[in-house]
Amino acid sequence: MKTANPNAYASSCPTRLVLDRVADKWAVLILGSLRDEPVRFNGLRRLIEGISQKMLSQTLKSLERDGLVSRKAIPTVPVTVEYSITPLGRTLSATVDSLRVWAETHIDKVLKAQRQYDAGAQRKAA
Amino acid sequence: MKTANPNAYASSCPTRLVLDRVADKWAVLILGSLRDEPVRFNGLRRLIEGISQKMLSQTLKSLERDGLVSRKAIPTVPVTVEYSITPLGRTLSATVDSLRVWAETHIDKVLKAQRQYDAGAQRKAA
DNA sequence: ACTAGTTAGTAGCAAATAGTTACCATGTTA
DNA sequence: TAACATGGTAACTATTTGCTACTAACTAGT
């Protein structure tokens, strides 16, 4: 069964929910981290500076549920858990990673625009 | 002055904030709406089903501050306000739009993965 | 004149989400 | 014995989001 006309602009379309999940800071950084090789929970925590254990755990769970990431517990001691990207996740990773690249590439222009905007707002407030 | 090494994986890098703003459901849909032509406030409200006036106003304000969208008030009666995409915004629009397209294209696979995941969770709970 | 509708928002409150911190069990290393 | 590693969960707070109602100025219809 196929969804008839997926359209993110329609509020009732499930696409809206998926867009909300993948258009997410942490999801972008996690998918980027897993792009080349599987990484363990605490490995991701070290790669993605400032992510809390809660958000990492929560975001990984959503990504796993959506079929974008797979979780594999390895019975070592202590147990290690390896997260890797699925084939479906791989179809998304290039797109979300280009979002990160855009941010890194255009950060200077954005910061400049913010300064100009804030200067204008100050004039109005004065 | 250029930001030395923009890196979204570093928590202190301003890139992280920018990523958080552009990796946003409403920002994606707004930038997509403005891609072809300028649109007015209520026009956007009609295009993007289910967005509240508050979120639309708030997101437009951020996008304007970041230099991605420009606002032009036209002294008609009643005043109409035209929002259009800036050249900087245009460098981003293709990327965010491909995120929307990905969601619309892969929605069936994601929904299927969710059903499988939930079925597994049910087994565990039983 | 009165009513309803248009324009582009803002204000106030409730609900949902994100973030912070502490803690768990199990085991290795110093 | 104490500190650190593994991968989380629980409780709490702060922030964001969403909903509803409201504004002001004007037009069109009855």
PDB file of N, CA and C in Angstrom, chain A residues 61-104:
ATOM      1  N   LYS A  61      16.882   6.379  19.249  1.00  0.00           N
ATOM      2  CA  LYS A  61      15.686   5.537  19.281  1.00  0.00           C
ATOM      3  C   LYS A  61      14.731   5.916  18.140  1.00  0.00           C
ATOM      4  N   SER A  62      14.525   7.220  17.922  1.00  0.00           N
ATOM      5  CA  SER A  62      13.659   7.645  16.811  1.00  0.00           C
ATOM      6  C   SER A  62      14.233   7.216  15.474  1.00  0.00           C
ATOM      7  N   LEU A  63      15.533   7.440  15.316  1.00  0.00           N
ATOM      8  CA  LEU A  63      16.160   7.104  14.036  1.00  0.00           C
ATOM      9  C   LEU A  63      16.079   5.606  13.789  1.00  0.00           C
ATOM     10  N   GLU A  64      16.196   4.821  14.866  1.00  0.00           N
ATOM     11  CA  GLU A  64      16.093   3.375  14.719  1.00  0.00           C
ATOM     12  C   GLU A  64      14.662   2.996  14.328  1.00  0.00           C
ATOM     13  N   ARG A  65      13.707   3.621  14.995  1.00  0.00           N
ATOM     14  CA  ARG A  65      12.298   3.341  14.702  1.00  0.00           C
ATOM     15  C   ARG A  65      11.953   3.692  13.254  1.00  0.00           C
ATOM     16  N   ASP A  66      12.543   4.770  12.762  1.00  0.00           N
ATOM     17  CA  ASP A  66      12.273   5.196  11.386  1.00  0.00           C
ATOM     18  C   ASP A  66      13.070   4.392  10.359  1.00  0.00           C
ATOM     19  N   GLY A  67      13.877   3.443  10.845  1.00  0.00           N
ATOM     20  CA  GLY A  67      14.631   2.590   9.930  1.00  0.00           C
ATOM     21  C   GLY A  67      15.852   3.246   9.325  1.00  0.00           C
ATOM     22  N   LEU A  68      16.351   4.308   9.973  1.00  0.00           N
ATOM     23  CA  LEU A  68      17.497   5.028   9.411  1.00  0.00           C
ATOM     24  C   LEU A  68      18.821   4.585  10.033  1.00  0.00           C
ATOM     25  N   VAL A  69      18.725   4.030  11.220  1.00  0.00           N
ATOM     26  CA  VAL A  69      19.916   3.633  11.969  1.00  0.00           C
ATOM     27  C   VAL A  69      19.634   2.256  12.562  1.00  0.00           C
ATOM     28  N   SER A  70      20.659   1.394  12.640  1.00  0.00           N
ATOM     29  CA  SER A  70      20.404   0.114  13.292  1.00  0.00           C
ATOM     30  C   SER A  70      21.300  -0.055  14.514  1.00  0.00           C
ATOM     31  N   ARG A  71      20.766  -0.731  15.501  1.00  0.00           N
ATOM     32  CA  ARG A  71      21.402  -0.865  16.799  1.00  0.00           C
ATOM     33  C   ARG A  71      21.806  -2.318  16.983  1.00  0.00           C
ATOM     34  N   LYS A  72      23.038  -2.549  17.390  1.00  0.00           N
ATOM     35  CA  LYS A  72      23.510  -3.920  17.587  1.00  0.00           C
ATOM     36  C   LYS A  72      24.244  -4.004  18.922  1.00  0.00           C
ATOM     37  N   ALA A  73      23.692  -4.762  19.839  1.00  0.00           N
ATOM     38  CA  ALA A  73      24.329  -4.934  21.142  1.00  0.00           C
ATOM     39  C   ALA A  73      25.306  -6.092  21.062  1.00  0.00           C
ATOM     40  N   ILE A  74      26.547  -5.853  21.491  1.00  0.00           N
ATOM     41  CA  ILE A  74      27.568  -6.896  21.434  1.00  0.00           C
ATOM     42  C   ILE A  74      27.871  -7.336  22.859  1.00  0.00           C
ATOM     43  N   PRO A  75      27.696  -8.643  23.135  1.00  0.00           N
ATOM     44  CA  PRO A  75      27.796  -9.133  24.514  1.00  0.00           C
ATOM     45  C   PRO A  75      29.221  -9.207  25.024  1.00  0.00           C
ATOM     46  N   THR A  76      29.894  -8.088  25.038  1.00  0.00           N
ATOM     47  CA  THR A  76      31.193  -8.010  25.690  1.00  0.00           C
ATOM     48  C   THR A  76      30.915  -7.575  27.119  1.00  0.00           C
ATOM     49  N   VAL A  77      31.973  -7.304  27.858  1.00  0.00           N
ATOM     50  CA  VAL A  77      31.747  -6.862  29.211  1.00  0.00           C
ATOM     51  C   VAL A  77      32.661  -5.682  29.524  1.00  0.00           C
ATOM     52  N   PRO A  78      32.058  -4.478  29.753  1.00  0.00           N
ATOM     53  CA  PRO A  78      30.612  -4.236  29.726  1.00  0.00           C
ATOM     54  C   PRO A  78      30.066  -4.259  28.308  1.00  0.00           C
ATOM     55  N   VAL A  79      28.772  -4.488  28.182  1.00  0.00           N
ATOM     56  CA  VAL A  79      28.126  -4.551  26.866  1.00  0.00           C
ATOM     57  C   VAL A  79      28.477  -3.310  26.055  1.00  0.00           C
ATOM     58  N   THR A  80      28.840  -3.512  24.792  1.00  0.00           N
ATOM     59  CA  THR A  80      29.005  -2.363  23.907  1.00  0.00           C
ATOM     60  C   THR A  80      27.882  -2.402  22.883  1.00  0.00           C
ATOM     61  N   VAL A  81      27.441  -1.233  22.485  1.00  0.00           N
ATOM     62  CA  VAL A  81      26.343  -1.148  21.523  1.00  0.00           C
ATOM     63  C   VAL A  81      26.825  -0.361  20.326  1.00  0.00           C
ATOM     64  N   GLU A  82      26.673  -0.992  19.176  1.00  0.00           N
ATOM     65  CA  GLU A  82      27.180  -0.378  17.968  1.00  0.00           C
ATOM     66  C   GLU A  82      26.025   0.159  17.141  1.00  0.00           C
ATOM     67  N   TYR A  83      26.110   1.424  16.767  1.00  0.00           N
ATOM     68  CA  TYR A  83      25.091   2.017  15.910  1.00  0.00           C
ATOM     69  C   TYR A  83      25.652   2.180  14.512  1.00  0.00           C
ATOM     70  N   SER A  84      24.855   1.799  13.518  1.00  0.00           N
ATOM     71  CA  SER A  84      25.301   2.000  12.146  1.00  0.00           C
ATOM     72  C   SER A  84      24.148   2.510  11.303  1.00  0.00           C
ATOM     73  N   ILE A  85      24.506   3.018  10.140  1.00  0.00           N
ATOM     74  CA  ILE A  85      23.492   3.580   9.264  1.00  0.00           C
ATOM     75  C   ILE A  85      22.925   2.470   8.386  1.00  0.00           C
ATOM     76  N   THR A  86      21.628   2.515   8.133  1.00  0.00           N
ATOM     77  CA  THR A  86      20.990   1.508   7.286  1.00  0.00           C
ATOM     78  C   THR A  86      21.031   1.966   5.827  1.00  0.00           C
ATOM     79  N   PRO A  87      20.686   1.083   4.889  1.00  0.00           N
ATOM     80  CA  PRO A  87      20.624   1.524   3.483  1.00  0.00           C
ATOM     81  C   PRO A  87      19.644   2.694   3.314  1.00  0.00           C
ATOM     82  N   LEU A  88      18.505   2.642   3.992  1.00  0.00           N
ATOM     83  CA  LEU A  88      17.549   3.744   3.907  1.00  0.00           C
ATOM     84  C   LEU A  88      18.161   5.036   4.464  1.00  0.00           C
ATOM     85  N   GLY A  89      18.859   4.894   5.575  1.00  0.00           N
ATOM     86  CA  GLY A  89      19.524   6.053   6.162  1.00  0.00           C
ATOM     87  C   GLY A  89      20.571   6.629   5.229  1.00  0.00           C
ATOM     88  N   ARG A  90      21.187   5.740   4.484  1.00  0.00           N
ATOM     89  CA  ARG A  90      22.239   6.196   3.570  1.00  0.00           C
ATOM     90  C   ARG A  90      21.659   7.072   2.450  1.00  0.00           C
ATOM     91  N   THR A  91      20.396   6.813   2.088  1.00  0.00           N
ATOM     92  CA  THR A  91      19.777   7.653   1.045  1.00  0.00           C
ATOM     93  C   THR A  91      19.536   9.069   1.559  1.00  0.00           C
ATOM     94  N   LEU A  92      19.557   9.225   2.884  1.00  0.00           N
ATOM     95  CA  LEU A  92      19.305  10.539   3.469  1.00  0.00           C
ATOM     96  C   LEU A  92      20.578  11.268   3.862  1.00  0.00           C
ATOM     97  N   SER A  93      21.646  10.484   4.137  1.00  0.00           N
ATOM     98  CA  SER A  93      22.807  11.082   4.787  1.00  0.00           C
ATOM     99  C   SER A  93      23.473  12.183   3.963  1.00  0.00           C
ATOM    100  N   ALA A  94      23.502  12.025   2.651  1.00  0.00           N
ATOM    101  CA  ALA A  94      24.146  13.048   1.824  1.00  0.00           C
ATOM    102  C   ALA A  94      23.391  14.366   1.941  1.00  0.00           C
ATOM    103  N   THR A  95      22.064  14.271   1.932  1.00  0.00           N
ATOM    104  CA  THR A  95      21.236  15.475   2.012  1.00  0.00           C
ATOM    105  C   THR A  95      21.415  16.199   3.339  1.00  0.00           C
ATOM    106  N   VAL A  96      21.311  15.471   4.443  1.00  0.00           N
ATOM    107  CA  VAL A  96      21.444  16.156   5.724  1.00  0.00           C
ATOM    108  C   VAL A  96      22.865  16.655   5.934  1.00  0.00           C
ATOM    109  N   ASP A  97      23.831  15.918   5.398  1.00  0.00           N
ATOM    110  CA  ASP A  97      25.194  16.376   5.580  1.00  0.00           C
ATOM    111  C   ASP A  97      25.439  17.668   4.802  1.00  0.00           C
ATOM    112  N   SER A  98      24.765  17.824   3.673  1.00  0.00           N
ATOM    113  CA  SER A  98      24.971  19.062   2.911  1.00  0.00           C
ATOM    114  C   SER A  98      24.352  20.246   3.658  1.00  0.00           C
ATOM    115  N   LEU A  99      23.419  19.952   4.552  1.00  0.00           N
ATOM    116  CA  LEU A  99      22.857  20.997   5.398  1.00  0.00           C
ATOM    117  C   LEU A  99      23.929  21.494   6.377  1.00  0.00           C
ATOM    118  N   ARG A 100      24.645  20.525   6.970  1.00  0.00           N
ATOM    119  CA  ARG A 100      25.736  20.872   7.880  1.00  0.00           C
ATOM    120  C   ARG A 100      26.827  21.637   7.130  1.00  0.00           C
ATOM    121  N   VAL A 101      27.160  21.161   5.936  1.00  0.00           N
ATOM    122  CA  VAL A 101      28.194  21.820   5.141  1.00  0.00           C
ATOM    123  C   VAL A 101      27.761  23.245   4.795  1.00  0.00           C
ATOM    124  N   TRP A 102      26.483  23.412   4.451  1.00  0.00           N
ATOM    125  CA  TRP A 102      25.996  24.767   4.151  1.00  0.00           C
ATOM    126  C   TRP A 102      26.224  25.679   5.348  1.00  0.00           C
ATOM    127  N   ALA A 103      25.850  25.174   6.523  1.00  0.00           N
ATOM    128  CA  ALA A 103      25.983  25.983   7.740  1.00  0.00           C
ATOM    129  C   ALA A 103      27.446  26.377   7.961  1.00  0.00           C
ATOM    130  N   GLU A 104      28.345  25.413   7.777  1.00  0.00           N
ATOM    131  CA  GLU A 104      29.764  25.698   8.006  1.00  0.00           C
ATOM    132  C   GLU A 104      30.313  26.654   6.953  1.00  0.00           C
TER     133      GLU A 104
END
